N, CA and C atoms as an extended XYZ file, in Angstrom:
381
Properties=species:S:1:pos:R:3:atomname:S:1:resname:S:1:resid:I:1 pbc="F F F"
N         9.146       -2.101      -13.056 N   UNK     1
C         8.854       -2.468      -11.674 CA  UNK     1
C        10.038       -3.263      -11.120 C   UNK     1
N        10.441       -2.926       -9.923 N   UNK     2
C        11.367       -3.939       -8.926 CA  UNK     2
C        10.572       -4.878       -8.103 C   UNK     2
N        10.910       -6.255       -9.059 N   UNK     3
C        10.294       -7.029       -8.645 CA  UNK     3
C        10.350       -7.922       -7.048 C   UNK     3
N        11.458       -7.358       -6.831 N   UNK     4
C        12.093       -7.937       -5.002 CA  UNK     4
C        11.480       -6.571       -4.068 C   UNK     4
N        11.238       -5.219       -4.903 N   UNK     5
C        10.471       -4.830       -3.997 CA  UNK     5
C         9.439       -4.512       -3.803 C   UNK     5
N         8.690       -4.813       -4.690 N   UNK     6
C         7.097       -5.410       -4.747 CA  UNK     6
C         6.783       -6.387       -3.855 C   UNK     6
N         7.742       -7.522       -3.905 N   UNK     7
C         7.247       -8.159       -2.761 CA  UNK     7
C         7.448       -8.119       -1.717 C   UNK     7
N         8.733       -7.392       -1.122 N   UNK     8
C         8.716       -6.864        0.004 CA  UNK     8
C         7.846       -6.442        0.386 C   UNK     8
N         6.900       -5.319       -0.243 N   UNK     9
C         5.467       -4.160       -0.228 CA  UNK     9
C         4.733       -4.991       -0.210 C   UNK     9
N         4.825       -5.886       -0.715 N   UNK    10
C         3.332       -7.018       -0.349 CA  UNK    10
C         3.690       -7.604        0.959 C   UNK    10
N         4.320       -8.185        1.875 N   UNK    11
C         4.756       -8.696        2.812 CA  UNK    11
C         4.476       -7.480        3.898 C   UNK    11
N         5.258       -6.161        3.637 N   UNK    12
C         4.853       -5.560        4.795 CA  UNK    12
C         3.540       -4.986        4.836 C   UNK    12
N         2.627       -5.136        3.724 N   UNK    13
C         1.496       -4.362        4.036 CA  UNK    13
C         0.567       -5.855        4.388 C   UNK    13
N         1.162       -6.789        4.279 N   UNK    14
C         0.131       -7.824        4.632 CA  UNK    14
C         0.256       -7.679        6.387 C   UNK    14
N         1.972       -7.393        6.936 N   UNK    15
C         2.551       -7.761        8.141 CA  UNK    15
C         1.379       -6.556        8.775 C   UNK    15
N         1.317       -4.804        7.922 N   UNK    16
C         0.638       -3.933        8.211 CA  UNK    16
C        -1.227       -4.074        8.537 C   UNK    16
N        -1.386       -4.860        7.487 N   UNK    17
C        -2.906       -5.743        7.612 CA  UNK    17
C        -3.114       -6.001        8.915 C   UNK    17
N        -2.497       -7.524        9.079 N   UNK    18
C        -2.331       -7.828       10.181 CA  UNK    18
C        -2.859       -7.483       11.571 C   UNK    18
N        -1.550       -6.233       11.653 N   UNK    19
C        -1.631       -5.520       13.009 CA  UNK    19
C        -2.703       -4.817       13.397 C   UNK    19
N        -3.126       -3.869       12.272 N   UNK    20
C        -4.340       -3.623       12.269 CA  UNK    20
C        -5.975       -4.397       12.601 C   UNK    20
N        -5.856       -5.916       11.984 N   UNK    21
C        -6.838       -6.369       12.672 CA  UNK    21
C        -6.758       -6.684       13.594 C   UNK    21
N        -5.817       -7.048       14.325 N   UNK    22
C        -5.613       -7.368       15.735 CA  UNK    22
C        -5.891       -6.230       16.448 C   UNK    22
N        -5.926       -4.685       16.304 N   UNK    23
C        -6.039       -4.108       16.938 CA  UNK    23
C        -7.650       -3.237       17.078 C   UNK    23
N        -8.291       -3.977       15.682 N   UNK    24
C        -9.821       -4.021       15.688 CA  UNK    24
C       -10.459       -5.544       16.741 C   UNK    24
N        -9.636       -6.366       16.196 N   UNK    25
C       -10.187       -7.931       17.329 CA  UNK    25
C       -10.358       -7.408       18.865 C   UNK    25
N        -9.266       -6.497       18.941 N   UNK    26
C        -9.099       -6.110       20.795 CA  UNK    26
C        -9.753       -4.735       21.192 C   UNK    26
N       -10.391       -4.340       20.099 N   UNK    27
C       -10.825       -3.390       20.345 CA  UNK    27
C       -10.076       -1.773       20.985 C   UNK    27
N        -9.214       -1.436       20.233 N   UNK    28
C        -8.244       -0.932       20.388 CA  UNK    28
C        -8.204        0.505       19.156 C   UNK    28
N        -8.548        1.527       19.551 N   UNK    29
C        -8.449        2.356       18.343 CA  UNK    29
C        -6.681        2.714       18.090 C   UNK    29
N        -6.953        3.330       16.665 N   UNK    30
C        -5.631        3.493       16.110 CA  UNK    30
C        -5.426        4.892       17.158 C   UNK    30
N        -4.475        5.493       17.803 N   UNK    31
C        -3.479        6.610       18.488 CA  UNK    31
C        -2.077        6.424       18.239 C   UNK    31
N        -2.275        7.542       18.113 N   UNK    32
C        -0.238        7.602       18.232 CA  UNK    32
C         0.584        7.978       19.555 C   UNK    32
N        -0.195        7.782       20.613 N   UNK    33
C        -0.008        7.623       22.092 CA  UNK    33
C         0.204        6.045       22.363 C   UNK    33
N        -0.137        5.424       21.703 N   UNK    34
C         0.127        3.757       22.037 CA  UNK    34
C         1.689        3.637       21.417 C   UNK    34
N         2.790        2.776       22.291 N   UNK    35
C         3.402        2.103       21.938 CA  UNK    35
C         3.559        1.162       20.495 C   UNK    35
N         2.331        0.205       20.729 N   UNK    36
C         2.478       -0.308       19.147 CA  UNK    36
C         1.828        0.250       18.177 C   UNK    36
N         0.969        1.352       18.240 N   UNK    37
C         0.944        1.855       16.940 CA  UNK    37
C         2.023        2.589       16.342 C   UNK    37
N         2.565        3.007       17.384 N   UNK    38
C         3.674        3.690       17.240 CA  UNK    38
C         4.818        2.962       15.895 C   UNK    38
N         4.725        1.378       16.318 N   UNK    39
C         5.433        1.165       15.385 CA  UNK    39
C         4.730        0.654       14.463 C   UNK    39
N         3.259        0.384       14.258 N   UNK    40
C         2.449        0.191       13.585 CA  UNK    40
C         1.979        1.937       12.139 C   UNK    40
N         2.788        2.772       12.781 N   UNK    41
C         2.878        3.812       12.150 CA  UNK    41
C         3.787        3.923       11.566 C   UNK    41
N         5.100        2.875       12.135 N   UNK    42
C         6.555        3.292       11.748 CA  UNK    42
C         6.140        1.579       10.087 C   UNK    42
N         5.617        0.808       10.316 N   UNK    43
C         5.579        0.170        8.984 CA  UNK    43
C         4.861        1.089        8.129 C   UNK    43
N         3.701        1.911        8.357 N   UNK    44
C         2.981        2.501        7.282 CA  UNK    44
C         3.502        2.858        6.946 C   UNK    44
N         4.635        4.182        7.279 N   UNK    45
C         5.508        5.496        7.004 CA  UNK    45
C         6.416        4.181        6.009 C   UNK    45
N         6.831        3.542        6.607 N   UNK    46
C         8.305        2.270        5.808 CA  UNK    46
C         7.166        1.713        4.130 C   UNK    46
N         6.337        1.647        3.922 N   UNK    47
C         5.917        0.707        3.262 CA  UNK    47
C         5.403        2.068        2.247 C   UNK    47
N         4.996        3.161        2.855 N   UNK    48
C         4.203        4.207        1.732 CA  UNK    48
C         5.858        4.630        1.145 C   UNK    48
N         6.828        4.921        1.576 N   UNK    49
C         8.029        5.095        1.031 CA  UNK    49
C         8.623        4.354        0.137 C   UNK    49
N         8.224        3.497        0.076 N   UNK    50
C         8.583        1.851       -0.339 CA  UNK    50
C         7.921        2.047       -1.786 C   UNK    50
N         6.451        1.747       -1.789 N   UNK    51
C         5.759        2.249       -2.471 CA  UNK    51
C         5.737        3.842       -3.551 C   UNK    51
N         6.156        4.677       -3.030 N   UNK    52
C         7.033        6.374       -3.656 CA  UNK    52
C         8.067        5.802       -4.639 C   UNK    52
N         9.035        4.896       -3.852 N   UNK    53
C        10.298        4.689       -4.803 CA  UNK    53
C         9.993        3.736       -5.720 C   UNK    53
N         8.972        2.591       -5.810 N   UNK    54
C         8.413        1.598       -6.628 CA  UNK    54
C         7.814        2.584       -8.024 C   UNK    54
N         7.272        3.600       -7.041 N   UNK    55
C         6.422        4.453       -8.582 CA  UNK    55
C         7.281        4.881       -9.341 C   UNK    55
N         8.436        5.873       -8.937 N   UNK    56
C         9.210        6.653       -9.420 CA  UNK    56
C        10.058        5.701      -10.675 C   UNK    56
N        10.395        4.477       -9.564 N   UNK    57
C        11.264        3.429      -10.795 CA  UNK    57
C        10.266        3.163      -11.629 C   UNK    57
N         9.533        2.863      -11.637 N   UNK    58
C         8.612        2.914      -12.576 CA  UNK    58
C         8.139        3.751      -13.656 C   UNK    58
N         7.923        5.081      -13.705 N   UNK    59
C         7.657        5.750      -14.185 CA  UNK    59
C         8.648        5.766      -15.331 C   UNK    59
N        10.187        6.198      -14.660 N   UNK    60
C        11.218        6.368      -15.308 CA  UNK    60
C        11.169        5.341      -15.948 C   UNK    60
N        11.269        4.184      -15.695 N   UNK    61
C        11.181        2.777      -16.909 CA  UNK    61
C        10.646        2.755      -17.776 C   UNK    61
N         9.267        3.137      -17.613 N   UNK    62
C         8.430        3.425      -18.983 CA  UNK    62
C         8.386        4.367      -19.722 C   UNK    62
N         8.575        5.525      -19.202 N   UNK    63
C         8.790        6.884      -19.746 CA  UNK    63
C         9.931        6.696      -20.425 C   UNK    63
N        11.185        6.166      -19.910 N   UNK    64
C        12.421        6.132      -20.974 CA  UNK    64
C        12.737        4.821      -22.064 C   UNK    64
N        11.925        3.726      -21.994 N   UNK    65
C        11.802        2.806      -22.898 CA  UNK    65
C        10.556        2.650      -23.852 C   UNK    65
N        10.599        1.394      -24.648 N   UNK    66
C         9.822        0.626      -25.603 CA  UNK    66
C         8.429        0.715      -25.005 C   UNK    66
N         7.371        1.346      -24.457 N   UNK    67
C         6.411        0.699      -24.229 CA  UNK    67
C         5.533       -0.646      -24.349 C   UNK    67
N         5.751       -1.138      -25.994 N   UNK    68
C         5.735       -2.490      -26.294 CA  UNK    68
C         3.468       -2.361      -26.096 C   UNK    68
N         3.359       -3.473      -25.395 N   UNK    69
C         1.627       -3.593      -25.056 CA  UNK    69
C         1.592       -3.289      -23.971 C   UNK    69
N         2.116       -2.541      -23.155 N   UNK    70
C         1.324       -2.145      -21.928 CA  UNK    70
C         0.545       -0.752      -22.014 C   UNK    70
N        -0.469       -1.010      -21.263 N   UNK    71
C        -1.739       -0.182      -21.645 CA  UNK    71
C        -1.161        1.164      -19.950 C   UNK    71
N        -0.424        2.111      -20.854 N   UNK    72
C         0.176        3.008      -20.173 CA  UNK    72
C        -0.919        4.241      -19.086 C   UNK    72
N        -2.154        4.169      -19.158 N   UNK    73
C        -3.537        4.886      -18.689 CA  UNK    73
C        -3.805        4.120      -17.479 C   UNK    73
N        -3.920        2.428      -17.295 N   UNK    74
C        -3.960        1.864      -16.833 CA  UNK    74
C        -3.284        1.523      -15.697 C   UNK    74
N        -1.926        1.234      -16.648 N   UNK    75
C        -0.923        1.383      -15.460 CA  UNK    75
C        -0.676        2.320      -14.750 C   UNK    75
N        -0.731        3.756      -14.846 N   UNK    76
C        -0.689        4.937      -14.035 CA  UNK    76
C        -1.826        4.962      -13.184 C   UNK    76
N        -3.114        4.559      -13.849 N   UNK    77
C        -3.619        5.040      -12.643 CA  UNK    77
C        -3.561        3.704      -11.517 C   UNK    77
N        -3.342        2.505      -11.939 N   UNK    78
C        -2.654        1.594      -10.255 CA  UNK    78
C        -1.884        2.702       -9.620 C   UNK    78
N        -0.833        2.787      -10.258 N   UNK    79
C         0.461        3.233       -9.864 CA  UNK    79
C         0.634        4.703       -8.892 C   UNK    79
N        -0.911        5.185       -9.377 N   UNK    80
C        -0.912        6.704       -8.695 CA  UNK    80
C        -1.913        6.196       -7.450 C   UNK    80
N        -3.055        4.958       -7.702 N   UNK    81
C        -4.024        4.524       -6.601 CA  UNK    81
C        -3.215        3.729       -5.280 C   UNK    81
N        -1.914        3.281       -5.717 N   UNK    82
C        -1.516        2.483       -4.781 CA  UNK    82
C        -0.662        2.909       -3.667 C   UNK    82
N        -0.140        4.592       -4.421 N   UNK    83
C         0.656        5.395       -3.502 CA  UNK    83
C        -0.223        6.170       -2.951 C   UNK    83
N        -1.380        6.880       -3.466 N   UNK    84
C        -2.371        7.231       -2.356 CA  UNK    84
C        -3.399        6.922       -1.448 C   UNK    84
N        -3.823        5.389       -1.732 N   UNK    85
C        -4.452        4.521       -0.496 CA  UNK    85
C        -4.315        4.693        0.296 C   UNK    85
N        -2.674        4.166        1.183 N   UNK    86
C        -2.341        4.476        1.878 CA  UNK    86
C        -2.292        5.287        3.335 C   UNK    86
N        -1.685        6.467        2.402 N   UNK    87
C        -2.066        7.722        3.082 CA  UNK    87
C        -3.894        8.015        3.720 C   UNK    87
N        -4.154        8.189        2.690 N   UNK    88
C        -6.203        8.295        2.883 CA  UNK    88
C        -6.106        7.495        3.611 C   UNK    88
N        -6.640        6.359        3.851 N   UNK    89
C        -6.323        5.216        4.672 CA  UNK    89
C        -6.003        5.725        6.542 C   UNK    89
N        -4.345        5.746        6.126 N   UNK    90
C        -4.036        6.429        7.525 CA  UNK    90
C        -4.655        7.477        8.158 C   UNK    90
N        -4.793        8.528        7.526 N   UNK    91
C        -5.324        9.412        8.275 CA  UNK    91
C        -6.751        9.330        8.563 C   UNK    91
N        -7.119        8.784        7.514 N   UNK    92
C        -8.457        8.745        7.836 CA  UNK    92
C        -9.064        7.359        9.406 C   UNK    92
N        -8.290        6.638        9.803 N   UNK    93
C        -7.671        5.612       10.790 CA  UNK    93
C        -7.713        6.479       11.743 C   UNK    93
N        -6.432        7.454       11.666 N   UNK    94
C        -6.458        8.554       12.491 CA  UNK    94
C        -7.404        9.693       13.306 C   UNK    94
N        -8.297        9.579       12.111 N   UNK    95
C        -9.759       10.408       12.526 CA  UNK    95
C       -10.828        9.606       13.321 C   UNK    95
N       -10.268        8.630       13.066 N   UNK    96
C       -11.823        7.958       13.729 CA  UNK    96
C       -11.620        7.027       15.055 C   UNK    96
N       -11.657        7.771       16.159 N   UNK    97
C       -10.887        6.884       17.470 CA  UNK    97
C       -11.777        5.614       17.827 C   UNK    97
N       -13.062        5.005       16.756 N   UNK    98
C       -13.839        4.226       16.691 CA  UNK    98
C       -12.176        2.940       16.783 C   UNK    98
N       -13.170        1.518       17.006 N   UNK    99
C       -12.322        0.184       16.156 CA  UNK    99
C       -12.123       -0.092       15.179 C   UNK    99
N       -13.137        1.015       14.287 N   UNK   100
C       -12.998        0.969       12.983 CA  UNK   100
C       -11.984        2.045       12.578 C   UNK   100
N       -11.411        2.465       12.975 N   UNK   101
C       -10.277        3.606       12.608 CA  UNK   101
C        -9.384        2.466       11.790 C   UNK   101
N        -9.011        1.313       12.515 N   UNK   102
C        -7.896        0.473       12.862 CA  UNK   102
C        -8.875       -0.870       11.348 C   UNK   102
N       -10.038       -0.500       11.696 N   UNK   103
C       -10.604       -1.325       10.326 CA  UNK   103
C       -10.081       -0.711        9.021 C   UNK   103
N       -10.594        0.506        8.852 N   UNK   104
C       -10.076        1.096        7.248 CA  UNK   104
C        -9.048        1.120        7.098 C   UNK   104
N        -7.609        1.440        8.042 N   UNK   105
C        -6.224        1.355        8.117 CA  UNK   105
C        -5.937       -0.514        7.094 C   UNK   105
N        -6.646       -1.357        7.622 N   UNK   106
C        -6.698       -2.875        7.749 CA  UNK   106
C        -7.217       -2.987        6.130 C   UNK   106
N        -8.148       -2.406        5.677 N   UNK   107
C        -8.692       -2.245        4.324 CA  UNK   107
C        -7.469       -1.778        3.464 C   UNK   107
N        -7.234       -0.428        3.681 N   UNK   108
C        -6.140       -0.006        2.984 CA  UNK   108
C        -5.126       -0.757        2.892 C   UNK   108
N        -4.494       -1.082        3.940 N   UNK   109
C        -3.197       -2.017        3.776 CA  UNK   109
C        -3.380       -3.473        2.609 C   UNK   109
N        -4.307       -3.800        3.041 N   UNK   110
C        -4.963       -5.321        2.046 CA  UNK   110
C        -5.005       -4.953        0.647 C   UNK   110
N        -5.521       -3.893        0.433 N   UNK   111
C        -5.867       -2.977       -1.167 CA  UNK   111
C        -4.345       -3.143       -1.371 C   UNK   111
N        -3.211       -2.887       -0.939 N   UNK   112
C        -1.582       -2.686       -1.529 CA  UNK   112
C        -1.229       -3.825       -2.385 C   UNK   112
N        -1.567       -5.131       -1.773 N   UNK   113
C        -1.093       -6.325       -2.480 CA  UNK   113
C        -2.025       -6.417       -3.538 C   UNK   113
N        -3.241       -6.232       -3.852 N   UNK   114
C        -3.966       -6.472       -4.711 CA  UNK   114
C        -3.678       -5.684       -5.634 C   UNK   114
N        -3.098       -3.955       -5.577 N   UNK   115
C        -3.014       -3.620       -6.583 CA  UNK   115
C        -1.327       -3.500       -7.087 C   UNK   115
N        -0.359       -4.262       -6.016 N   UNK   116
C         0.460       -4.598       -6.587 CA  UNK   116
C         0.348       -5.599       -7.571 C   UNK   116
N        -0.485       -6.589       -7.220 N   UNK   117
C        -0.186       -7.848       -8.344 CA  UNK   117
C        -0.924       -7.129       -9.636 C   UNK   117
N        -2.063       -6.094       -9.959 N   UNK   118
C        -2.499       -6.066      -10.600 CA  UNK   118
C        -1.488       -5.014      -11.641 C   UNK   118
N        -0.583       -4.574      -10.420 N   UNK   119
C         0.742       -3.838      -11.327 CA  UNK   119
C         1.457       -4.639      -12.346 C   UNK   119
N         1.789       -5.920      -11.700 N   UNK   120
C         2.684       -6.939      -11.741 CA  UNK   120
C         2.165       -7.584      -12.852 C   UNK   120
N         0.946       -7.842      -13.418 N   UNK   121
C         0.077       -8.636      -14.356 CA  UNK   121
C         0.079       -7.430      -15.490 C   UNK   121
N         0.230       -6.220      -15.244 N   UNK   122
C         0.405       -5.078      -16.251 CA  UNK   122
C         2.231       -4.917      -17.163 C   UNK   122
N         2.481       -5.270      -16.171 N   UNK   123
C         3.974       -5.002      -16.622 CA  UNK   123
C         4.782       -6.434      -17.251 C   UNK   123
N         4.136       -7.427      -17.074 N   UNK   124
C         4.391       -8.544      -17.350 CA  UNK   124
C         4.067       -8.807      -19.217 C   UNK   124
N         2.826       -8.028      -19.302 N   UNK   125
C         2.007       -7.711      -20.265 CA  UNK   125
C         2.437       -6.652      -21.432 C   UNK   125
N         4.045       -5.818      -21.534 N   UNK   126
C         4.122       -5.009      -21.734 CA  UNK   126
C         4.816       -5.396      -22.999 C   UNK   126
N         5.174       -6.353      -23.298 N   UNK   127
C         6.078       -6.915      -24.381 CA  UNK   127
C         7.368       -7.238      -24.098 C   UNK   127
């Protein structure tokens, strides 16, 4: 794991959180006709990418070293749950021109940091 960009991914999906509840507080569904979702789309797209290249380094790290104690079942499936949240998440945001579109978007994003750290407590763990 890259540990500077883990926390980056935690920062922007908290910044991603965020926006999202504010845009459930105002009652505001998620569109991609709005201005700020617009760039509220442009962090998702930035942070699920973010997240792609976190896995990949990852993978390769473990796949080409010591495994040591990390419980390798475990860690994949964070690692595969945290890059597809996301997505589900968004679109599913997308489907629902409710305030709650902009709620599950707000769910998903929150789920990133949690199962980053729970990455982070795995890999720490590995020997």
């Amino acid at each position: 794991m890259i540990q500077v960009l883990a926390t980056a991914l935690t920062v922007l999906a908290l910044v991603a959180a965020l926006w999202s509840l504010v845009l459930v507080v105002t009652d505001r569904p998620i569109t991609l006709a709005t201005k700020p979702t617009l760039g509220l789309a442009g962090v998702v797209v930035l942070l699920e990418a973010g997240l792609l290249v976190q896995a990949v380094a990852a993978t390769v790290t473990v796949l080409g070293s010591d495994r040591g104690g990390l419980d390798t079942a475990t860690f994949f499936g964070y690692l595969v749950a945290v890059a597809a949240v996301l997505p589900v998440g968004a679109f599913w945001a997308l489907g629902d021109r409710s305030r709650w579109g902009a709620g599950v978007l707000a769910v998903a994003c929150l789920s990133v940091p949690v199962m980053i750290l729970r990455l982070d407590q795995l890999w720490a763990h590995r020997g």
